[in-house]
XYZ file of N, CA and C in Angstrom:
243
model
N 67.190 121.230 75.237
C 66.284 120.498 76.108
C 66.646 119.023 76.084
N 66.739 118.396 77.235
C 67.082 116.982 77.292
C 65.826 116.136 77.100
N 66.007 114.860 76.847
C 64.870 113.953 76.671
C 64.050 113.857 77.953
N 64.720 113.963 79.086
C 64.007 113.867 80.360
C 63.078 115.064 80.548
N 63.495 116.259 80.142
C 62.660 117.439 80.257
C 61.452 117.363 79.336
N 61.619 116.786 78.160
C 60.526 116.681 77.204
C 59.453 115.725 77.700
N 59.839 114.634 78.351
C 58.896 113.617 78.779
C 58.145 113.965 80.061
N 58.586 114.970 80.807
C 57.924 115.309 82.058
C 56.666 116.123 81.778
N 55.513 115.696 82.321
C 54.302 116.491 82.159
C 54.458 117.827 82.887
N 53.972 118.891 82.264
C 54.101 120.213 82.875
C 53.089 120.435 83.983
N 52.099 119.560 84.106
C 51.033 119.751 85.089
C 51.280 118.983 86.390
N 52.523 118.593 86.653
C 52.806 117.882 87.893
C 52.520 118.775 89.087
N 51.842 118.215 90.077
C 51.532 118.950 91.293
C 52.719 118.797 92.234
N 53.288 119.915 92.638
C 54.439 119.862 93.540
C 54.002 119.852 94.998
N 52.828 120.454 95.273
C 52.335 120.563 96.640
C 50.822 120.413 96.630
N 50.305 119.736 97.637
C 48.869 119.618 97.800
C 48.523 120.134 99.196
N 47.452 120.909 99.274
C 47.057 121.524 100.537
C 45.756 120.902 101.011
N 45.729 120.531 102.293
C 44.524 119.999 102.916
C 44.010 120.991 103.941
N 42.714 121.249 103.895
C 42.043 122.033 104.916
C 41.640 121.064 106.017
N 42.133 121.276 107.228
C 41.873 120.376 108.354
C 41.002 121.108 109.373
N 39.905 120.472 109.754
C 39.002 121.038 110.752
C 38.679 119.991 111.806
N 38.393 120.459 113.005
C 37.943 119.552 114.050
C 36.519 119.112 113.719
N 36.256 117.834 113.875
C 34.930 117.282 113.614
C 34.052 117.511 114.834
N 32.774 117.813 114.604
C 31.862 118.054 115.731
C 31.688 116.811 116.597
N 31.908 115.640 116.019
C 31.770 114.387 116.764
C 33.100 113.927 117.353
N 34.141 114.744 117.209
C 35.465 114.383 117.701
C 36.393 114.015 116.563
N 37.660 114.234 116.773
C 38.648 113.929 115.743
C 38.793 115.062 114.756
N 39.329 114.732 113.584
C 39.635 115.729 112.573
C 39.207 115.246 111.193
N 38.840 116.197 110.338
C 38.522 115.930 108.936
C 39.490 116.725 108.081
N 39.946 116.136 106.987
C 40.865 116.809 106.065
C 40.335 116.670 104.645
N 40.298 117.807 103.949
C 39.842 117.818 102.567
C 40.862 118.561 101.715
N 41.260 117.934 100.606
C 42.246 118.540 99.717
C 41.614 119.681 98.942
N 42.382 120.737 98.745
C 41.930 121.848 97.913
C 42.325 121.556 96.472
N 41.339 121.526 95.590
C 41.604 121.285 94.176
C 41.594 119.829 93.752
N 41.432 118.929 94.666
C 41.367 117.490 94.357
C 40.232 116.871 95.174
N 39.699 115.777 94.715
C 38.620 115.077 95.423
C 39.205 114.065 96.393
N 39.824 114.571 97.448
C 40.427 113.711 98.462
C 39.912 114.165 99.819
N 39.381 113.217 100.576
C 38.833 113.506 101.901
C 39.193 112.350 102.823
N 39.560 112.671 104.048
C 39.832 111.634 105.036
C 39.598 112.189 106.429
N 39.592 111.314 107.405
C 39.395 111.734 108.793
C 40.112 110.784 109.731
N 40.351 111.269 110.960
C 41.037 110.457 111.966
C 40.749 111.022 113.351
N 41.077 110.231 114.361
C 40.804 110.627 115.746
C 41.775 111.670 116.288
N 43.027 111.670 115.789
C 44.012 112.627 116.286
C 44.898 113.072 115.124
N 45.696 114.116 115.355
C 46.501 114.685 114.279
C 47.573 113.726 113.766
N 48.163 112.955 114.655
C 49.179 111.990 114.220
C 48.571 110.962 113.262
N 47.401 110.439 113.612
C 46.714 109.478 112.742
C 46.244 110.141 111.454
N 45.849 111.402 111.560
C 45.385 112.118 110.374
C 46.512 112.258 109.355
N 47.704 112.538 109.807
C 48.845 112.640 108.886
C 49.033 111.336 108.106
N 48.925 110.210 108.782
C 49.051 108.913 108.114
C 47.915 108.685 107.125
N 46.701 109.068 107.531
C 45.534 108.888 106.659
C 45.628 109.789 105.420
N 46.102 111.009 105.602
C 46.260 111.928 104.471
C 47.296 111.368 103.498
N 48.419 110.904 104.020
C 49.456 110.323 103.156
C 48.896 109.137 102.366
N 48.156 108.262 103.042
C 47.559 107.101 102.381
C 46.547 107.532 101.321
N 45.727 108.535 101.643
C 44.720 109.016 100.692
C 45.373 109.608 99.443
N 46.459 110.341 99.619
C 47.179 110.918 98.481
C 47.779 109.806 97.630
N 48.369 108.802 98.258
C 48.943 107.678 97.506
C 47.869 106.925 96.725
N 46.684 106.783 97.302
C 45.584 106.096 96.599
C 45.028 106.951 95.456
N 44.975 108.258 95.652
C 44.426 109.156 94.633
C 45.353 109.273 93.429
N 46.650 109.391 93.690
C 47.643 109.484 92.624
C 48.342 108.125 92.518
N 47.782 107.240 91.687
C 48.298 105.876 91.592
C 49.725 105.827 91.056
N 50.045 106.724 90.146
C 51.392 106.777 89.586
C 52.279 107.587 90.534
N 53.287 106.961 91.129
C 54.155 107.678 92.079
C 54.818 108.925 91.496
N 55.058 108.942 90.197
C 55.693 110.098 89.573
C 54.757 111.298 89.504
N 53.458 111.082 89.600
C 52.488 112.177 89.531
C 52.095 112.706 90.906
N 52.551 112.053 91.968
C 52.195 112.480 93.326
C 52.898 113.779 93.693
N 52.196 114.618 94.453
C 52.858 115.828 94.946
C 53.990 115.455 95.891
N 55.015 116.256 95.922
C 56.167 115.992 96.787
C 55.946 116.531 98.199
N 55.068 117.525 98.333
C 54.818 118.162 99.626
C 53.328 118.121 99.927
N 52.994 117.742 101.159
C 51.613 117.782 101.650
C 51.575 118.819 102.765
N 50.706 119.815 102.593
C 50.569 120.870 103.592
C 49.200 120.740 104.260
N 49.205 120.708 105.584
C 47.963 120.669 106.351
C 47.692 122.064 106.896
N 46.599 122.657 106.443
C 46.172 123.969 106.941
C 45.107 123.702 107.997
N 45.484 123.813 109.261
C 44.594 123.454 110.367
C 43.807 124.687 110.794
N 42.475 124.578 110.664
C 41.578 125.671 111.005
C 40.874 125.309 112.302
N 40.874 126.258 113.213
C 40.221 125.996 114.497
C 39.331 127.186 114.832
N 38.046 126.933 114.972
C 37.106 127.963 115.380
C 37.005 127.956 116.886
N 37.075 129.136 117.464
C 36.936 129.264 118.893
C 35.871 130.315 119.186
N 34.880 129.941 119.957
C 33.779 130.841 120.263
C 33.698 130.997 121.776
N 33.556 132.231 122.215
C 33.392 132.488 123.651
C 32.466 133.686 123.832
N 31.928 133.816 125.010
C 31.005 134.914 125.291
C 31.703 135.984 126.097
N 31.139 137.167 126.101
C 31.671 138.273 126.889
C 31.043 138.301 128.261
């Protein structure tokens, strides 16, 4: 085992998943699964920037930040027969 392997925490998060839903008032809300991170934006492009910023603020140490951010976009559609 090298010194670099010994010093790396085993609990590093490689990926963080956000549940994204359309807001009833317009725009989108994103909430991280397993972490206390929440953000919102008017459109998906802005939401991606807000999610990235929220992750950077939540994980102050760049070495502890997840390398991949996954947005799971949920859309409810209701219609009548």
